[in-house]
Coordinates of C-alpha atoms and ligand atoms in Angstrom, one line a residue:
X761 CA -18.4 26.0 -37.0
X762 CA -18.3 22.6 -38.9
X763 CA -21.8 21.8 -40.1
X764 CA -23.6 19.1 -38.4
X765 CA -23.8 15.9 -40.5
X766 CA -27.3 14.9 -39.4
X767 CA -28.8 18.4 -40.2
X768 CA -27.3 18.2 -43.7
X769 CA -28.9 14.7 -44.1
X770 CA -32.2 16.1 -42.9
X771 CA -32.1 18.9 -45.4
X772 CA -31.2 16.6 -48.3
X773 CA -34.0 14.2 -47.2
X774 CA -36.8 16.8 -47.4
X775 CA -39.8 15.7 -49.5
X776 CA -43.2 17.3 -50.5
X777 CA -43.7 20.9 -51.9
X778 CA -44.3 22.7 -48.6
X779 CA -41.1 21.3 -46.9
X780 CA -39.0 21.9 -50.1
X781 CA -40.1 25.5 -50.4
X782 CA -39.3 26.1 -46.7
X783 CA -35.7 24.7 -47.3
X784 CA -35.2 26.9 -50.4
X785 CA -36.6 29.8 -48.4
X786 CA -34.2 29.3 -45.6
X787 CA -31.1 28.9 -48.0
X788 CA -32.3 32.1 -49.7
X789 CA -32.2 34.1 -46.5
X790 CA -28.6 32.8 -45.9
X791 CA -27.7 33.8 -49.4
X792 CA -29.1 37.3 -49.0
X793 CA -27.3 37.7 -45.7
X794 CA -23.8 36.5 -46.8
X795 CA -23.5 37.1 -50.5
X796 CA -26.4 39.2 -51.5
X797 CA -28.8 38.9 -54.6
X798 CA -26.4 39.9 -57.4
X799 CA -25.9 37.2 -60.0
X800 CA -22.5 37.1 -61.7
X801 CA -22.2 35.9 -65.2
X802 CA -19.3 33.7 -66.4
X803 CA -19.2 33.2 -70.1
X804 CA -18.5 29.6 -70.7
X805 CA -16.2 28.7 -73.6
X806 CA -16.0 24.9 -74.2
X807 CA -12.8 25.2 -76.0
X808 CA -12.1 21.6 -76.8
X809 CA -13.8 18.2 -76.4
X810 CA -10.5 16.1 -76.6
X811 CA -10.0 14.4 -73.4
X812 CA -7.3 11.9 -72.4
X813 CA -9.6 10.5 -69.5
X814 CA -12.3 7.9 -69.7
X815 CA -14.7 8.6 -66.9
X816 CA -17.5 6.0 -67.1
X817 CA -20.3 8.6 -66.8
X818 CA -19.1 11.2 -69.3
X819 CA -20.1 11.4 -73.0
X820 CA -16.9 12.9 -74.2
X821 CA -14.7 10.3 -72.5
X822 CA -11.7 9.2 -74.7
X823 CA -13.2 5.8 -75.7
X824 CA -16.4 7.3 -77.1
X825 CA -15.7 7.2 -80.9
X826 CA -19.2 8.4 -81.9
X827 CA -18.5 12.1 -82.4
X828 CA -15.9 14.3 -84.0
X829 CA -13.3 16.0 -81.7
X830 CA -12.7 19.7 -82.0
X831 CA -10.4 22.4 -80.7
X832 CA -11.4 26.0 -81.1
X833 CA -8.6 28.2 -82.6
X834 CA -6.9 31.1 -80.8
X835 CA -8.7 33.7 -82.9
X836 CA -12.1 32.1 -82.6
X837 CA -11.7 31.7 -78.8
X838 CA -10.6 35.5 -78.6
X839 CA -13.6 36.4 -80.6
X840 CA -15.9 34.6 -78.2
X841 CA -14.2 36.3 -75.2
X842 CA -14.5 39.7 -76.7
X843 CA -18.1 39.0 -77.3
X844 CA -18.6 38.4 -73.6
X845 CA -16.5 41.4 -72.7
X846 CA -18.7 43.6 -75.1
X847 CA -21.7 42.3 -73.3
X848 CA -20.3 43.4 -70.1
X849 CA -19.7 39.9 -68.6
X850 CA -17.3 40.1 -65.7
X851 CA -15.7 36.9 -66.2
X852 CA -15.0 33.9 -68.5
X853 CA -14.7 30.2 -67.8
X854 CA -12.6 28.2 -70.2
X855 CA -13.3 24.6 -70.0
X856 CA -12.2 21.5 -71.9
X857 CA -11.4 17.8 -71.5
X858 CA -8.0 17.0 -69.8
X859 CA -4.8 17.3 -71.7
X860 CA -1.3 17.7 -70.2
X861 CA 0.8 18.1 -73.2
X862 CA 2.9 21.2 -73.6
X863 CA 1.5 22.2 -76.8
X864 CA -1.8 22.5 -75.1
X865 CA -0.7 24.0 -71.9
X866 CA 1.2 26.6 -73.7
X867 CA -1.8 27.3 -75.9
X868 CA -3.9 27.9 -72.9
X869 CA -1.2 30.3 -71.4
X870 CA -1.1 32.3 -74.5
X871 CA -4.9 32.5 -74.8
X872 CA -5.2 33.7 -71.2
X873 CA -2.6 36.3 -71.9
X874 CA -4.3 37.5 -75.1
X875 CA -7.7 37.7 -73.3
X876 CA -6.3 39.7 -70.6
X877 CA -4.6 42.1 -73.1
X878 CA -7.8 42.4 -75.2
X879 CA -9.8 43.5 -72.1
X880 CA -7.1 45.6 -70.5
X881 CA -7.0 43.1 -67.6
X882 CA -10.8 43.5 -67.0
X883 CA -12.0 40.1 -67.7
X884 CA -11.6 37.7 -64.9
X885 CA -10.6 34.3 -66.1
X886 CA -11.7 30.9 -64.5
X887 CA -10.0 27.7 -65.9
X888 CA -11.5 24.2 -65.8
X889 CA -9.0 22.1 -67.5
X890 CA -8.5 19.1 -65.2
X891 CA -5.6 17.8 -63.2
X892 CA -2.2 19.3 -64.0
X893 CA 1.1 19.7 -62.6
X894 CA 2.0 22.6 -60.1
X895 CA 4.2 24.1 -62.9
X896 CA 1.3 24.3 -65.3
X897 CA -1.1 25.8 -62.8
X898 CA 1.5 28.3 -62.0
X899 CA 2.1 29.1 -65.8
X900 CA -1.6 29.7 -66.2
X901 CA -1.9 31.8 -63.0
X902 CA 1.1 34.0 -64.2
X903 CA -0.6 34.4 -67.5
X904 CA -3.6 35.9 -65.6
X905 CA -6.0 33.2 -64.8
X906 CA -7.2 33.6 -61.1
X907 CA -9.9 30.9 -60.5
X908 CA -9.9 27.2 -61.1
X909 CA -12.7 24.6 -61.0
X910 CA -11.9 21.0 -60.4
X911 CA -14.8 18.8 -59.4
X912 CA -13.9 15.7 -57.3
X913 CA -17.3 14.1 -58.6
X914 CA -17.8 12.1 -55.3
X915 CA -15.9 11.9 -52.0
X916 CA -16.9 8.2 -51.6
X917 CA -13.6 6.5 -52.5
X918 CA -15.3 3.2 -53.5
X919 CA -17.8 4.9 -55.7
X920 CA -15.0 6.9 -57.3
X921 CA -13.3 3.6 -58.1
X922 CA -16.5 2.2 -59.7
X923 CA -16.9 5.3 -61.9
X924 CA -13.5 5.6 -63.2
X925 CA -10.7 3.5 -64.6
X926 CA -8.0 2.3 -62.2
X927 CA -5.6 5.0 -63.2
X928 CA -7.9 7.9 -62.3
X929 CA -7.1 8.2 -58.6
X930 CA -9.1 10.3 -56.1
X931 CA -5.8 11.1 -54.3
X932 CA -4.6 12.8 -57.5
X933 CA -7.6 15.1 -57.5
X934 CA -6.9 16.0 -53.9
X935 CA -3.3 16.8 -54.8
X936 CA -4.3 19.0 -57.6
X937 CA -6.6 20.9 -55.4
X938 CA -3.7 21.4 -53.0
X939 CA -1.6 22.7 -55.8
X940 CA -4.2 25.1 -56.9
X941 CA -4.6 26.6 -53.5
X942 CA -0.8 26.7 -53.1
X943 CA -0.4 28.7 -56.3
X944 CA -3.1 31.1 -55.1
X945 CA -6.2 30.4 -57.2
X946 CA -9.6 31.0 -56.0
X947 CA -10.5 27.2 -55.9
X948 CA -13.6 25.6 -56.7
X949 CA -14.7 21.9 -56.6
X950 CA -18.0 20.0 -56.8
X951 CA -19.7 16.8 -57.1
X952 CA -22.5 15.0 -59.1
X953 CA -25.5 13.9 -57.2
X954 CA -27.8 11.0 -58.1
X955 CA -24.8 8.8 -59.0
X956 CA -25.6 5.0 -59.1
X957 CA -24.8 3.7 -55.7
X958 CA -24.6 7.1 -54.0
X959 CA -26.4 7.6 -50.7
X960 CA -27.7 10.7 -49.1
X961 CA -25.1 10.2 -46.3
X962 CA -22.3 10.2 -49.2
X963 CA -23.7 13.6 -50.3
X964 CA -23.6 14.9 -46.7
X965 CA -20.0 13.7 -46.6
X966 CA -19.4 15.6 -49.8
X967 CA -20.6 18.9 -48.3
X968 CA -18.5 18.3 -45.1
X969 CA -15.5 17.7 -47.4
X970 CA -16.2 21.2 -49.1
X971 CA -16.1 22.7 -45.6
X972 CA -13.0 21.0 -44.5
X973 CA -11.2 21.9 -47.7
X974 CA -12.3 25.6 -47.3
X975 CA -13.3 25.8 -50.8
X976 CA -14.3 29.2 -52.4
X977 CA -16.6 28.1 -55.2
X978 CA -18.9 25.2 -56.0
X979 CA -20.1 23.9 -59.3
X980 CA -22.3 20.8 -58.7
X981 CA -25.2 19.2 -60.6
X982 CA -27.2 16.2 -61.0
X983 CA -25.9 13.3 -62.8
X984 CA -27.6 12.7 -66.2
X985 CA -26.9 9.2 -67.9
X986 CA -25.6 9.2 -71.3
X987 CA -26.3 6.6 -74.0
X988 CA -22.8 6.2 -75.2
X989 CA -21.2 5.3 -71.9
X990 CA -20.7 2.0 -69.9
X991 CA -23.4 3.3 -67.6
X992 CA -26.0 3.5 -70.4
X993 CA -28.3 1.0 -68.7
X994 CA -29.3 3.8 -66.3
X995 CA -30.8 5.9 -69.2
X996 CA -34.2 4.2 -69.2
X997 CA -35.0 4.5 -65.5
X998 CA -33.7 8.0 -65.2
X999 CA -36.1 10.4 -63.5
X1000 CA -35.5 14.0 -64.4
X1001 CA -37.8 15.5 -61.9
X1002 CA -36.2 13.6 -59.0
X1003 CA -32.7 14.4 -60.3
X1004 CA -33.6 18.1 -60.6
X1005 CA -35.0 18.3 -57.1
X1006 CA -31.9 16.7 -55.7
X1007 CA -29.8 19.1 -57.6
X1008 CA -31.8 22.1 -55.9
X1009 CA -31.6 20.4 -52.5
X1010 CA -27.8 20.1 -52.8
X1011 CA -27.4 23.9 -53.7
X1012 CA -29.7 24.9 -50.7
X1013 CA -27.9 22.6 -48.3
X1014 CA -24.5 23.9 -49.4
X1015 CA -25.6 27.5 -49.0
X1016 CA -26.9 26.9 -45.5
X1017 CA -23.9 24.9 -44.5
X1018 CA -21.2 26.9 -46.2
X1019 CA -22.6 30.4 -46.4
X1020 CA -20.3 32.7 -48.2
X1021 CA -19.0 30.6 -51.1
X1022 CA -20.0 31.2 -54.7
X1023 CA -22.3 28.6 -56.0
X1024 CA -23.1 28.1 -59.7
X1025 CA -26.5 27.0 -60.9
X1026 CA -25.1 24.3 -63.4
X1027 CA -26.0 23.8 -66.9
X1028 CA -27.1 20.2 -66.0
X1029 CA -30.1 21.8 -64.0
X1030 CA -31.1 23.8 -67.0
X1031 CA -31.1 20.6 -69.0
X1032 CA -33.6 19.1 -66.7
X1033 CA -36.0 22.1 -66.4
X1034 CA -36.5 25.2 -68.6
X1035 CA -36.3 27.4 -65.5
X1036 CA -33.6 25.4 -64.0
X1037 CA -31.1 28.2 -63.5
X1038 CA -33.6 30.7 -62.0
X1039 CA -34.8 27.9 -59.7
X1040 CA -31.2 27.4 -58.7
X1041 CA -30.7 31.0 -57.8
X1042 CA -33.9 30.8 -55.6
X1043 CA -32.5 27.8 -53.9
X1044 CA -29.1 29.6 -53.0
X1045 CA -26.9 29.8 -56.2
X1046 CA -25.4 33.2 -57.2
X1047 CA -23.4 32.4 -60.4
X1048 CA -24.6 31.6 -63.9
X1049 CA -22.4 30.3 -66.7
X1050 CA -24.1 31.2 -70.0
X1051 CA -22.6 29.1 -72.7
X1052 CA -21.0 31.4 -75.3
X1053 CA -19.2 28.6 -77.4
X1054 CA -20.0 29.0 -81.1
X1055 CA -23.1 26.8 -81.6
X1056 CA -21.4 24.8 -84.3
X1057 CA -19.4 23.1 -81.6
X1058 CA -22.2 22.3 -79.2
X1059 CA -23.1 18.9 -80.5
X1060 CA -19.5 17.8 -79.7
X1061 CA -19.8 18.7 -76.1
X1062 CA -22.4 16.3 -74.9
X1063 CA -21.2 15.3 -71.5
X1064 CA -24.7 14.1 -70.7
X1065 CA -28.0 13.3 -72.7
X1066 CA -30.1 16.4 -73.6
X1067 CA -27.4 19.2 -72.8
X1068 CA -28.9 22.4 -73.8
X1069 CA -27.5 23.5 -77.1
X1070 CA -29.3 26.8 -77.2
X1071 CA -27.7 29.8 -78.6
X1072 CA -26.7 32.0 -75.9
X1073 CA -24.2 34.0 -77.9
X1074 CA -26.7 36.5 -78.9
X1075 CA -27.3 39.9 -77.3
X1076 CA -31.0 39.2 -77.2
X1077 CA -30.4 36.1 -75.0
X1078 CA -28.4 38.2 -72.5
X1079 CA -31.2 40.7 -72.3
X1080 CA -33.8 37.8 -71.7
X1081 CA -31.7 36.2 -69.1
X1082 CA -31.3 39.6 -67.3
X1083 CA -35.0 40.1 -67.5
X1084 CA -35.8 36.6 -66.0
X1085 CA -33.2 37.4 -63.3
X1086 CA -34.8 40.7 -62.5
X1087 CA -38.2 39.1 -62.4
X1088 CA -37.1 37.0 -59.4
X1089 CA -36.0 40.3 -57.7
X1090 CA -32.3 39.9 -58.3
X1091 CA -29.7 42.0 -60.3
X1092 CA -27.0 41.1 -62.7
X1093 CA -23.5 42.0 -61.7
X1094 CA -22.3 43.4 -65.1
X1095 CA -18.6 44.3 -65.4
X1096 CA -17.9 42.7 -62.0
X1097 CA -15.6 39.8 -61.3
X1098 CA -17.9 38.6 -58.4
X1099 CA -15.1 37.0 -56.6
X1100 CA -16.2 34.7 -53.8
X1101 CA -16.5 36.4 -50.5
X1102 CA -15.1 33.3 -48.9
X1103 CA -11.7 33.7 -50.6
X1104 CA -11.1 36.9 -48.9
X1105 CA -12.2 35.6 -45.5
X1106 CA -9.8 32.7 -46.1
X1107 CA -7.0 35.3 -46.8
X1108 CA -7.9 37.1 -43.6
X1109 CA -8.9 40.2 -45.5
Ligands
LIG2165 N1 -24.1 14.1 -66.1 C1 -23.8 15.3 -65.3 N2 -22.6 15.8 -65.3 C2 -21.5 15.2 -65.9 N3 -20.2 15.5 -66.1 C3 -19.7 14.5 -66.9 N4 -20.5 13.7 -67.2 C4 -21.7 14.0 -66.7 C5 -23.0 13.5 -66.7 N5 -23.3 12.4 -67.4 C6 -19.7 16.7 -65.3 C7 -18.5 16.2 -64.4 C8 -17.3 16.9 -64.8 C9 -18.0 18.1 -65.6 C10 -17.1 18.7 -66.7 O1 -19.1 17.5 -66.2 O2 -18.8 16.5 -63.1 O3 -16.4 17.3 -63.8
LIG2166 FE1 -12.7 13.9 -69.5 FE2 -13.9 15.4 -67.6 FE3 -15.4 13.8 -69.2 FE4 -13.7 12.7 -67.4 S1 -15.6 14.1 -67.0 S2 -13.9 12.0 -69.4 S3 -12.0 14.2 -67.3 S4 -14.2 15.6 -69.8

């Protein structure tokens, strides 16, 4: 049944510790019932910070000259993937800025093939590489990728226009999501919350959009202003506690409204609170994306201010993360893909 908009607005408007905890507890019950309490790890490789787009909120937009651009080599990326495989991560996420040239799209296809080969087909691969043609999506799918994340950022068309240059069109995002589904990917999207000029009603519409689009996965998070962007005037008044709470409410409302989708506790949550990810799990998320990019590249991937650069490519960190997950009564789904249950329901399986 299509979720009720007023109910979503009410959830997103909750204030005060008691009411917030009641909302998170309710979302947790829904999570237990529909997806269980196993957490899936996706090792995140931020493979390049080169981007042809210029989104006004993003620290790595093309017109920010204040940091060097990098692309990780095939061998290095394979080493990172191998490390994740050895740590018994079920899947990887390969993320980068948007590039549509053939040199790049071929490189990605080759990398996906090699990762599949290295892991005897065992590592699941999610891509997050922006808007592409159907041919490119198909090429990557044929190489072995089976999930794709493409956030729409906001479904308020006017707000989308204000946050992007004129040639970044919301309709193109929708078209890409359609292509992804057509090719056969498990498809994920998401939005940012706390954007300038965004209302609670807008966010409720975002959640209804996820429902109407029948998405399998969600990666969402609070917007965090960045100094080197046209929106830098927002840095000073930014309230991390408020942004964090809104991020958690969004996860809870999505879990309650959408039930069997996979929801990631985003890195942006962790940037705002040391226990951000665990709190995300307790509010309804069931996926974590530990960053396994070699730390020497981290400085270059500052989408927002204060993005955690901690070294998660150490076996000790995996153990610590496992321990903290077990301390909240959950288990880690080592060696499992952890595909979204929603995808199989959508396929009628
Ligand atoms: N704060 C939070 N998230 C951001 N992203 C980009 N810039 C910011 C920011 N300032 C997110 C966008 C994009 C993803 C890769 O990072 O949602 O889709
Ligand atoms: Fe590029 Fe994505 Fe940043 Fe936009 S949000 S500038 S597409 S990396």
